[in-house]
XYZ file of C-alpha atoms in Angstrom:
738
model
C 113.138 52.052 125.335
C 112.172 51.781 121.668
C 111.578 55.550 119.859
C 109.209 57.145 119.349
C 107.489 56.678 115.428
C 105.270 58.843 113.403
C 101.785 57.243 114.237
C 99.637 57.286 110.510
C 96.737 56.470 111.412
C 96.496 59.605 114.085
C 97.262 63.288 113.704
C 100.362 62.974 116.343
C 103.584 63.700 114.806
C 106.608 62.296 116.749
C 110.203 62.263 116.815
C 111.355 59.161 114.112
C 113.649 56.469 114.579
C 116.204 57.538 112.363
C 117.033 60.946 110.399
C 114.555 60.832 107.296
C 112.242 57.774 108.571
C 109.163 59.557 109.444
C 107.227 57.731 105.970
C 108.837 59.873 104.313
C 107.494 63.081 104.808
C 110.974 65.004 105.243
C 112.254 63.988 102.156
C 109.262 64.946 99.774
C 109.170 68.022 100.974
C 112.757 68.224 100.487
C 112.762 67.104 96.792
C 110.506 69.279 96.293
C 111.744 72.910 97.324
C 115.405 71.558 95.798
C 113.777 70.105 92.228
C 112.098 73.532 92.803
C 115.488 75.687 93.984
C 117.347 73.697 90.951
C 114.995 74.467 88.010
C 114.791 78.108 88.787
C 118.912 78.480 88.764
C 119.133 76.635 85.841
C 116.109 78.337 83.965
C 117.705 82.020 84.868
C 121.346 80.802 83.373
C 119.419 79.014 80.191
C 117.657 82.401 79.151
C 120.577 84.235 80.084
C 122.674 82.429 77.892
C 119.856 82.048 75.320
C 119.807 85.814 75.052
C 124.528 86.035 75.087
C 124.424 83.559 72.100
C 121.900 85.976 70.230
C 123.437 88.906 71.514
C 127.030 87.507 70.216
C 126.320 87.285 66.994
C 124.595 90.259 65.987
C 128.062 91.634 67.639
C 130.082 89.497 66.159
C 129.055 90.126 61.888
C 128.686 94.711 63.531
C 132.424 93.982 64.221
C 133.186 91.722 61.579
C 132.129 94.324 59.210
C 134.324 96.961 60.297
C 137.188 95.236 60.501
C 136.803 93.709 57.191
C 136.026 97.659 56.063
C 139.876 98.635 58.637
C 142.191 96.358 58.728
C 142.745 96.563 54.374
C 143.981 100.158 55.562
C 146.954 98.158 56.971
C 148.701 97.311 53.929
C 148.940 99.037 51.143
C 146.364 98.387 48.356
C 147.518 96.600 44.194
C 145.507 99.297 42.900
C 147.419 102.140 43.493
C 150.626 100.948 41.542
C 148.671 100.162 38.564
C 147.022 103.005 38.414
C 150.677 105.165 38.842
C 151.846 102.991 36.264
C 148.858 103.754 33.668
C 149.127 107.349 34.713
C 153.139 107.369 33.371
C 152.323 105.194 30.521
C 149.998 107.905 29.517
C 151.791 110.917 30.221
C 154.295 109.802 28.219
C 156.947 107.982 29.645
C 158.064 110.768 31.678
C 161.292 110.223 34.474
C 157.864 110.514 37.569
C 158.933 106.640 37.642
C 162.815 105.480 37.132
C 162.224 101.542 39.461
C 159.560 99.803 41.360
C 161.400 101.526 44.185
C 158.709 104.277 43.145
C 155.730 103.049 42.458
C 152.756 104.139 45.473
C 153.351 100.758 47.385
C 156.821 100.762 48.584
C 155.870 104.254 50.383
C 152.840 103.168 51.319
C 152.526 103.163 55.775
C 149.409 103.228 57.548
C 146.709 105.986 58.043
C 147.599 107.832 61.923
C 145.238 106.109 64.641
C 144.119 102.735 61.975
C 146.697 100.479 64.052
C 144.910 101.101 67.346
C 141.792 100.850 65.860
C 142.381 97.169 64.116
C 143.962 95.355 68.229
C 140.905 97.501 69.988
C 138.405 95.543 66.881
C 140.060 92.153 67.137
C 139.981 92.214 70.511
C 136.784 93.079 71.141
C 135.304 90.377 68.201
C 137.550 87.917 69.823
C 135.335 88.902 73.290
C 132.387 88.228 70.912
C 133.738 84.974 69.962
C 135.065 83.392 73.574
C 131.400 84.253 74.825
C 129.565 82.562 72.543
C 131.736 79.754 73.063
C 131.246 79.621 76.347
C 127.543 79.901 76.697
C 127.327 76.525 74.322
C 129.837 75.139 76.957
C 127.872 76.277 79.770
C 123.913 74.705 77.868
C 125.958 72.184 77.641
C 126.827 72.236 81.454
C 123.590 73.078 82.389
C 122.409 69.805 80.696
C 124.858 68.295 82.826
C 124.071 69.444 85.687
C 119.848 68.428 85.562
C 121.018 64.724 83.645
C 119.602 62.185 86.024
C 121.281 58.794 86.115
C 119.234 55.809 86.821
C 118.780 54.108 89.737
C 116.033 54.871 93.046
C 114.978 57.866 94.310
C 117.148 58.369 96.876
C 120.386 58.230 94.900
C 118.583 60.603 92.584
C 118.999 62.617 95.827
C 121.953 62.214 96.484
C 123.194 62.348 93.221
C 122.316 65.909 92.666
C 122.478 67.526 96.322
C 126.655 66.320 95.237
C 126.225 67.973 91.988
C 124.058 70.643 93.584
C 127.725 70.682 96.044
C 130.281 70.929 93.228
C 128.296 73.573 91.166
C 128.846 76.083 94.413
C 132.178 74.872 94.742
C 133.543 75.424 91.329
C 131.529 78.228 90.890
C 129.416 77.885 88.495
C 126.796 80.648 88.579
C 128.747 83.049 89.196
C 131.363 81.947 86.387
C 127.836 81.917 84.104
C 125.948 85.125 85.599
C 129.014 87.666 85.954
C 131.670 86.642 84.204
C 130.406 85.241 80.495
C 128.352 88.298 79.923
C 131.240 90.666 81.347
C 133.302 89.603 78.234
C 130.815 90.806 75.966
C 129.848 94.241 77.777
C 133.953 94.533 77.907
C 133.935 93.887 74.212
C 131.148 96.196 73.714
C 133.107 98.787 75.316
C 136.527 98.094 73.580
C 134.079 98.473 70.397
C 132.951 101.750 70.768
C 136.491 103.219 72.107
C 138.097 101.783 67.934
C 134.866 103.199 66.754
C 135.636 106.594 68.027
C 139.760 106.816 67.095
C 138.744 105.552 63.451
C 135.826 108.350 63.683
C 139.209 110.342 64.702
C 140.914 109.848 61.854
C 138.789 110.369 59.277
C 137.112 113.813 60.442
C 137.671 115.639 64.621
C 133.817 117.069 64.663
C 132.719 112.880 63.502
C 134.298 111.908 66.674
C 133.754 114.234 69.392
C 129.415 114.203 67.840
C 130.208 110.474 67.866
C 132.116 110.209 71.582
C 129.840 112.395 73.797
C 126.547 110.231 73.621
C 128.706 107.406 74.207
C 130.767 108.871 77.193
C 127.440 109.938 78.233
C 126.150 106.378 77.950
C 129.487 105.386 79.723
C 129.307 107.248 83.402
C 125.607 106.291 83.751
C 126.790 103.002 83.390
C 128.524 103.495 86.040
C 127.221 105.796 88.003
C 123.900 102.838 87.921
C 126.764 100.114 88.560
C 127.948 102.080 91.231
C 124.480 102.697 93.022
C 123.848 99.129 91.993
C 126.248 98.095 94.018
C 125.203 100.650 96.938
C 122.148 99.469 97.354
C 122.292 95.670 97.953
C 118.431 95.436 97.126
C 119.276 97.869 93.300
C 117.126 95.979 90.355
C 120.399 97.489 87.827
C 122.518 94.282 88.508
C 125.996 93.845 86.976
C 129.566 92.467 86.831
C 130.699 96.051 87.189
C 128.364 96.076 90.081
C 129.177 92.916 91.247
C 132.655 93.492 91.170
C 132.505 97.085 92.637
C 130.545 95.803 95.252
C 133.502 92.694 96.384
C 135.676 95.385 96.072
C 135.874 99.151 95.688
C 132.703 99.008 98.855
C 135.156 97.182 101.351
C 138.094 99.849 100.221
C 135.842 102.719 100.550
C 134.810 101.882 103.649
C 138.377 101.097 105.165
C 138.985 104.343 103.772
C 136.595 105.966 105.330
C 137.111 104.300 108.694
C 140.367 105.265 108.564
C 140.064 108.966 107.927
C 137.601 108.562 110.907
C 139.720 107.208 113.637
C 142.235 109.954 112.338
C 139.761 112.544 112.904
C 138.503 111.158 116.827
C 142.057 110.837 117.218
C 142.828 113.776 117.039
C 139.540 115.503 118.892
C 141.053 113.016 121.712
C 144.714 114.496 122.216
C 142.549 117.878 122.234
C 140.715 117.706 125.224
C 143.147 114.815 126.366
C 145.777 118.188 126.245
C 143.125 120.614 127.748
C 141.796 118.506 130.325
C 145.571 118.817 131.577
C 145.975 122.048 130.859
C 143.513 122.529 133.102
C 144.204 120.216 135.346
C 146.706 121.743 135.870
C 145.686 125.034 136.455
C 142.681 124.216 138.757
C 140.197 124.670 136.413
C 138.890 121.156 135.617
C 137.552 118.684 137.324
C 137.184 114.711 136.650
C 133.572 114.532 136.059
C 134.311 116.843 132.922
C 136.409 114.944 131.850
C 134.282 112.377 132.436
C 131.429 113.989 130.310
C 133.587 114.638 127.485
C 134.637 110.960 127.654
C 130.665 110.319 126.817
C 130.399 112.721 124.514
C 132.938 111.328 122.356
C 132.686 108.334 122.094
C 128.560 109.122 120.974
C 130.006 111.590 117.958
C 132.376 108.361 116.838
C 129.825 106.092 117.151
C 127.289 108.735 114.842
C 130.397 109.019 113.070
C 130.876 105.471 112.311
C 127.071 105.149 111.903
C 126.933 107.457 108.958
C 129.833 106.359 107.349
C 128.320 102.983 107.137
C 124.871 105.177 105.064
C 127.631 106.804 102.790
C 129.480 103.314 101.668
C 125.876 101.246 101.257
C 122.570 101.543 102.155
C 120.820 99.527 104.848
C 118.267 97.283 104.138
C 115.035 97.981 104.787
C 113.809 96.837 107.993
C 111.279 94.123 108.781
C 108.595 96.952 109.532
C 108.685 98.565 106.879
C 108.710 96.042 105.269
C 105.118 95.526 106.702
C 103.657 98.514 106.145
C 104.760 98.474 102.297
C 103.789 94.650 102.021
C 99.948 96.422 103.377
C 99.224 98.705 101.676
C 99.646 96.735 98.510
C 96.998 93.946 99.235
C 95.071 97.031 99.601
C 95.870 98.793 97.179
C 95.118 96.140 94.529
C 93.114 93.448 96.311
C 89.309 93.533 95.261
C 89.168 89.572 97.189
C 86.996 90.177 100.752
C 88.803 87.454 102.852
C 92.552 89.127 101.815
C 90.971 93.007 102.557
C 89.562 91.297 105.917
C 92.571 90.046 107.143
C 95.044 92.666 105.472
C 93.169 94.780 108.059
C 93.002 93.128 110.928
C 97.172 92.845 111.279
C 97.122 96.531 110.865
C 95.006 96.649 114.406
C 98.535 95.404 115.387
C 100.774 97.818 114.376
C 100.800 100.143 117.489
C 104.094 102.638 116.766
C 102.973 105.775 116.236
C 105.277 106.845 113.746
C 103.878 104.110 111.628
C 100.186 104.399 111.974
C 100.534 108.810 110.633
C 102.729 106.956 107.699
C 99.697 105.353 106.609
C 96.695 107.210 107.491
C 99.203 110.353 105.868
C 99.247 108.354 102.966
C 96.349 110.064 100.556
C 95.983 106.805 98.203
C 95.658 104.109 101.166
C 93.422 106.572 102.741
C 91.481 106.988 100.237
C 91.426 103.293 99.072
C 90.168 102.196 102.724
C 87.489 105.258 102.635
C 85.734 104.419 99.245
C 85.999 100.434 100.796
C 84.105 101.392 103.872
C 81.117 102.749 101.308
C 80.863 100.015 99.694
C 81.293 97.292 102.412
C 78.520 98.777 103.661
C 76.069 98.751 100.486
C 74.921 94.802 100.925
C 74.583 95.403 97.161
C 78.031 96.256 95.824
C 80.554 93.452 94.241
C 83.703 93.301 94.273
C 85.777 90.771 91.200
C 86.000 88.041 93.536
C 83.536 88.730 96.468
C 80.877 89.840 98.232
C 81.456 91.610 101.681
C 79.271 90.055 104.552
C 78.215 92.688 107.519
C 81.484 91.134 109.859
C 83.881 92.576 106.994
C 82.466 95.588 106.856
C 82.040 95.618 110.730
C 86.196 94.905 110.346
C 86.652 97.272 107.955
C 85.181 100.176 109.034
C 86.447 99.702 112.716
C 90.400 99.532 110.946
C 90.203 102.786 109.191
C 88.381 104.070 112.781
C 91.531 102.835 114.590
C 94.053 104.262 111.561
C 92.273 107.688 112.621
C 91.662 107.490 116.832
C 95.529 106.393 116.773
C 97.527 108.096 113.960
C 96.036 110.935 112.901
C 92.773 113.429 113.290
C 89.100 113.434 113.171
C 89.809 115.307 109.739
C 90.871 112.315 108.140
C 88.151 110.608 107.796
C 87.939 113.230 104.818
C 89.421 112.783 101.003
C 92.226 114.612 100.284
C 90.303 117.187 98.253
C 87.220 117.229 101.126
C 90.183 118.009 104.232
C 91.689 120.552 101.464
C 88.076 122.389 100.996
C 87.184 122.035 104.677
C 90.485 123.666 106.104
C 88.966 126.838 104.026
C 86.075 127.163 104.616
C 85.000 129.268 107.952
C 83.698 127.774 111.199
C 79.966 127.982 111.172
C 80.010 126.506 107.593
C 77.009 124.018 108.128
C 77.637 122.439 104.324
C 81.242 121.783 105.260
C 80.621 121.085 108.773
C 76.947 118.557 107.662
C 79.473 116.839 105.210
C 82.017 116.007 107.821
C 79.371 114.357 110.150
C 78.461 111.660 107.228
C 81.230 110.842 107.069
C 81.397 110.729 110.468
C 78.446 109.019 110.730
C 79.092 105.865 107.924
C 82.174 105.835 109.959
C 81.363 105.272 113.070
C 77.190 103.079 111.956
C 80.472 100.282 110.265
C 81.774 100.450 113.063
C 78.877 99.354 115.501
C 77.503 96.483 113.437
C 76.546 93.499 115.416
C 79.259 90.495 114.895
C 79.070 87.021 115.807
C 82.794 86.800 116.310
C 84.600 86.318 119.174
C 87.905 89.184 118.327
C 85.038 91.462 118.923
C 84.828 90.965 123.394
C 88.987 91.849 123.230
C 89.697 95.883 124.454
C 90.174 97.156 121.948
C 87.525 95.971 119.172
C 85.747 97.280 122.562
C 86.960 100.787 122.752
C 86.651 100.628 118.639
C 83.693 99.929 119.167
C 82.220 102.541 121.676
C 84.145 105.018 119.546
C 82.011 104.390 116.535
C 79.293 105.080 119.259
C 79.936 108.299 120.049
C 80.647 108.946 116.691
C 77.281 107.900 114.826
C 75.842 109.439 118.000
C 76.872 112.961 117.953
C 76.589 112.301 113.560
C 73.165 111.412 113.817
C 71.574 111.241 117.414
C 67.974 110.233 117.252
C 66.030 108.488 119.972
C 65.014 105.110 117.263
C 68.645 104.314 117.336
C 69.776 104.885 120.511
C 69.031 101.367 121.595
C 72.631 100.780 119.349
C 74.621 102.260 121.812
C 73.197 101.505 124.228
C 73.978 98.466 123.187
C 77.213 99.774 122.809
C 77.576 100.500 126.588
C 76.114 97.090 127.562
C 78.240 94.905 125.273
C 81.020 96.595 126.720
C 80.950 96.459 130.158
C 79.260 92.739 129.555
C 82.102 90.781 127.724
C 85.040 92.567 128.608
C 85.258 92.838 132.356
C 88.886 93.110 132.572
C 90.777 95.908 134.578
C 93.521 98.514 133.760
C 92.373 100.168 130.529
C 92.362 103.671 131.222
C 90.733 104.321 127.222
C 87.750 101.978 127.830
C 87.199 103.662 130.976
C 87.132 107.343 129.489
C 85.731 106.419 126.437
C 82.238 104.669 127.831
C 82.153 107.302 130.362
C 81.776 109.977 126.737
C 79.697 107.943 126.196
C 77.473 107.740 129.230
C 77.715 111.878 128.669
C 76.603 111.717 125.775
C 73.292 110.157 125.578
C 72.917 112.215 128.722
C 73.111 114.723 126.934
C 71.585 114.154 123.445
C 68.437 113.205 126.250
C 68.236 116.236 127.710
C 68.437 118.317 124.355
C 64.951 118.932 122.199
C 64.335 115.353 119.569
C 67.280 113.474 121.160
C 69.651 115.425 119.048
C 72.144 117.941 120.229
C 71.875 120.287 117.868
C 75.237 122.621 118.467
C 77.508 122.618 115.878
C 79.979 123.972 117.920
C 79.424 120.811 120.751
C 79.453 118.062 117.602
C 83.303 119.758 116.215
C 83.920 119.419 120.075
C 83.201 115.816 120.463
C 84.471 114.814 117.545
C 87.403 116.600 117.374
C 88.597 115.364 121.295
C 87.852 111.649 119.939
C 91.095 111.134 118.800
C 93.092 112.529 122.029
C 90.156 109.878 124.762
C 91.299 106.825 122.447
C 94.867 107.338 122.816
C 94.975 107.809 125.889
C 95.880 111.098 125.449
C 95.450 113.586 128.723
C 93.185 110.772 130.052
C 95.386 110.016 133.055
C 93.511 114.043 134.292
C 90.945 113.865 133.312
C 89.735 110.661 133.763
C 88.072 111.608 137.012
C 85.991 114.330 135.907
C 84.789 112.112 133.007
C 83.563 109.119 135.758
C 82.259 111.376 138.113
C 80.243 113.019 135.719
C 79.021 109.714 134.057
C 78.046 108.446 137.426
C 76.311 111.669 138.534
C 73.847 110.611 135.552
C 72.580 108.136 137.868
C 70.774 110.178 139.941
C 68.164 110.262 137.966
C 65.677 108.938 135.890
C 66.684 109.443 131.748
C 65.292 108.312 129.125
C 68.014 105.742 127.097
C 70.214 105.501 130.382
C 72.742 102.526 130.679
C 72.282 99.484 132.228
C 73.386 99.590 136.233
C 76.171 96.979 135.094
C 77.291 99.871 133.315
C 77.678 102.569 136.255
C 79.162 98.944 138.539
C 82.447 99.131 135.936
C 81.929 102.604 135.426
C 82.741 103.090 139.878
C 84.828 99.986 139.699
C 87.226 100.251 137.600
C 87.299 104.889 137.919
C 88.556 104.078 141.311
C 90.942 101.814 140.531
C 92.262 103.347 138.012
C 92.504 106.704 139.836
C 93.879 105.428 143.148
C 96.666 104.128 140.565
C 97.899 107.464 138.992
C 97.016 109.745 142.272
C 94.279 111.132 140.126
C 90.212 112.137 139.985
C 89.583 109.351 142.663
C 87.751 112.465 145.201
C 85.163 113.085 142.190
C 84.717 108.995 141.972
C 84.045 108.861 145.686
C 81.655 111.782 145.700
C 79.484 110.492 143.312
C 79.416 106.734 144.717
C 75.959 107.826 147.440
C 73.985 108.859 143.506
C 74.757 105.379 142.448
C 73.525 103.564 145.417
C 70.926 105.242 145.689
C 69.964 104.975 141.232
C 70.052 100.988 142.464
C 68.012 101.511 145.529
C 65.107 102.730 142.719
C 65.218 99.685 141.307
C 64.874 97.130 144.012
C 61.767 99.665 144.775
C 60.277 99.345 141.838
C 57.601 97.873 141.649
C 58.469 95.595 137.845
C 61.208 94.417 138.597
C 61.480 90.486 139.082
C 63.046 89.080 142.490
C 66.201 87.369 140.554
C 66.761 91.430 138.614
C 66.508 92.562 142.682
C 68.501 89.815 144.000
C 70.895 91.030 141.450
C 70.802 95.013 142.494
C 71.177 94.165 146.578
C 74.510 92.289 144.950
C 75.745 95.649 143.368
C 75.252 97.701 146.281
C 77.379 95.041 149.104
C 79.977 94.959 145.598
C 79.956 99.206 145.253
C 81.056 99.299 149.269
C 82.913 96.396 149.343
C 84.496 99.042 146.659
C 84.421 101.665 149.031
C 86.088 100.213 152.104
C 89.207 98.820 149.638
C 89.696 102.468 148.824
C 89.398 103.590 151.639
C 91.778 100.776 153.842
C 94.653 101.396 151.473
C 97.330 103.021 153.305
C 99.508 104.477 151.152
C 98.998 107.875 150.675
C 99.483 111.707 151.885
C 97.525 113.249 154.665
C 95.732 115.935 152.690
C 94.832 113.289 150.407
C 93.399 111.303 152.853
C 91.222 113.812 154.415
C 89.767 114.681 150.689
C 89.205 110.738 150.395
C 87.667 110.284 153.811
C 85.522 113.799 152.883
C 83.794 113.078 149.801
C 83.417 109.448 151.110
C 81.826 111.109 153.677
C 79.806 113.945 152.306
C 79.168 110.396 149.284
C 77.539 107.919 152.707
C 75.611 110.839 154.391
C 72.967 111.803 150.722
C 73.039 108.106 150.568
C 71.795 107.744 154.708
C 69.374 110.779 153.868
C 67.736 109.395 151.246
C 66.898 105.972 153.315
C 65.896 107.785 155.970
C 63.015 109.552 153.695
C 61.967 106.668 153.018
C 61.695 105.306 155.952
C 58.370 105.648 156.645
C 57.057 103.895 153.578
C 59.472 101.210 153.058
C 62.394 99.545 153.483
C 64.115 97.908 150.685
C 64.654 93.637 150.843
C 67.973 93.419 152.594
C 68.552 96.636 154.440
C 69.804 95.438 157.777
C 72.340 93.132 155.757
C 73.626 96.472 154.108
C 73.546 98.291 157.050
C 75.611 95.286 158.448
C 78.119 96.243 156.124
C 78.245 99.796 156.262
C 79.228 99.832 159.972
C 82.806 100.274 159.288
C 81.893 103.884 158.284
C 80.582 104.749 161.742
C 82.793 102.658 163.825
C 86.561 104.354 162.633
C 87.250 101.256 160.922
C 86.804 103.148 157.539
C 86.205 106.036 158.489
C 88.466 107.583 161.620
C 86.800 109.458 163.827
C 88.597 112.847 163.852
C 89.449 113.232 166.944
C 91.697 110.852 166.073
C 93.043 111.909 162.429
C 93.516 115.713 164.131
C 95.662 114.108 166.131
C 98.383 113.295 163.339
C 97.894 116.298 161.227
C 100.799 117.940 160.494
C 100.970 121.052 160.543
C 99.146 124.070 158.089
C 96.872 121.118 157.258
C 93.177 122.583 155.695
C 90.698 123.456 158.623
C 87.840 124.022 156.170
C 88.779 120.773 154.744
C 88.631 119.469 158.621
C 85.578 121.427 159.695
C 84.019 119.614 156.891
C 85.054 116.478 157.709
C 84.023 116.223 161.098
C 80.152 117.601 160.427
C 80.147 114.971 157.577
C 80.801 112.739 160.269
C 78.727 113.141 162.815
C 75.961 113.768 160.325
C 77.140 109.867 159.318
C 76.826 108.207 163.192
C 73.695 110.027 163.490
C 71.612 108.788 160.035
C 73.130 105.339 160.849
C 72.059 105.525 164.283
C 68.572 106.672 163.367
C 68.180 104.157 160.663
C 69.077 101.002 162.848
C 66.697 102.278 165.295
C 63.908 102.162 162.694
C 64.777 99.591 161.322
C 64.689 97.698 164.338
C 61.163 99.215 165.076
C 59.720 98.000 161.556
């Protein structure tokens, strides 16, 4: 079999026949990366060597000047003898100088401290000259490292790789990057020491005045080197810090581990002794020892972790770096595309503490608020482009996601506005209007129309609905209510999955808000307190706090609004979705199912009213009939679930029976005027509710009842069940006659 190869005529990537035979693609990328790495290495080392040469030349000049001043002090000055002889002659040849042994040069001794000064200055100058010499050599080494010989590209590639391996093997970079600057810094420290000693030979107070700032600088350099050794990513790197990192830090770790081991050994010995003493006295058990052993192990791990943090700083986690990168892009970028991608990635952050940190960053929050205002203004231009409608929606929904997931509704205000709002009395309408204005701005940006398929995901649908809630509460008007009705329709048509408790609760809240707005004067919710109550509860609604216990009530209230016709009522698809998802999730969480089942009859009545409406088309009537069938199938599925306790089964049976009775009563009220199409088929599907399949006979139910069952609930179920069978029989007979 012939090995596969890369086909240059297609975009298909295949395994090459042998390594490197892929049309030169791998070697092309390797050569680019290799050249880039080598160039970075050579440029950084060369710039450092140039700096060393300049500084070493200046330092050697200063050092030579001091040596020219101090070296002559090591021997006698011939002018002293000349001056002594001239003085002797001018005095008439007295007995002061009898021989050459009486000359000052014979009894000369260097000043105290001048010898170590000259030794140190000479050593400092030697180190400076050595640094300069090695810097020149280093530049020659770098030229040789990048020198190309003859041959083709492949020969040069392997030759350069061999040079790179040789440079690593012989430690070229540490030599030029650590040892060479270290020699020059050591020479500088020696020079400072010799300078202080020299000043001490002249005047002690002058020595102290100069030594103080030099000592302070040295202490700062040592502290900075220690910080750079402790923190791997500290920018104050130096040869001294790298030396500490390789020697002192590991040594400190060994010392800490030794003391930690001794400490825990002592603790374990005391615990062992106390356990066996208690065991002998009969006041201890093996379980006590096991618990103490686990606690001791945890304490040891915590101590070791604390010790590791003491000797070496832990680097930032990747998640933390992602947050910082996100902040940097949002803070400085003026490119709408970069901001859009940054905000989309912000929506992929799910940790509560990360979201709280982002929304708590005042600079980031203010920047996002400004971006929303600029994005909603079509005439506002950034430095590198203009926001389009889709980018405006992404900015609004991302900021809303941050507010709802990591903060409170007050976070839509700036820091100044938030402080002002918190100090205002609760009934201050001016402060509330400012807050509602900001809420309406964010909500309106979130519900903007979009062709992006991303908005069909559950997260986008939920945010769009929350934006509709915010905008609706803040500035509800009949003329704009179609936008929020569109949000509802969009949610149930684009996202029809199961299991989103948040989406279900938000949908229900929006339906209830629509109903509340239709009942209010001019289609507006007038009460400021009610508006603030709705908005402040939105983060809990979105994040899922206490949703399981509230879900049944919210969905039940939303389904109850289907019983009447009101302006702005959502389409039946919304109610069917609420009923289906509500039954599934309420049964899953074990709460609120009864509230939903009690309103099944209202939903069936609402759908039948639409079927009987003369202006409804035949296709729509057929669809509504299918909705009724779906609701009955859901009821059947819920009632046939066996894994429930008796009291809960009784409550569910009672709620379902009451709901179906109300539906049958409505159907019975219509038998004198008209029957809707397909009623006979519907009654056949409802037969399991009266023949004991779905709703059991009360006598059968009572026979399995445990002691202490609620007699009121049982009596109510008996009454509903009897009415159900009677109404079903009446409807069946009427339908046959009809």
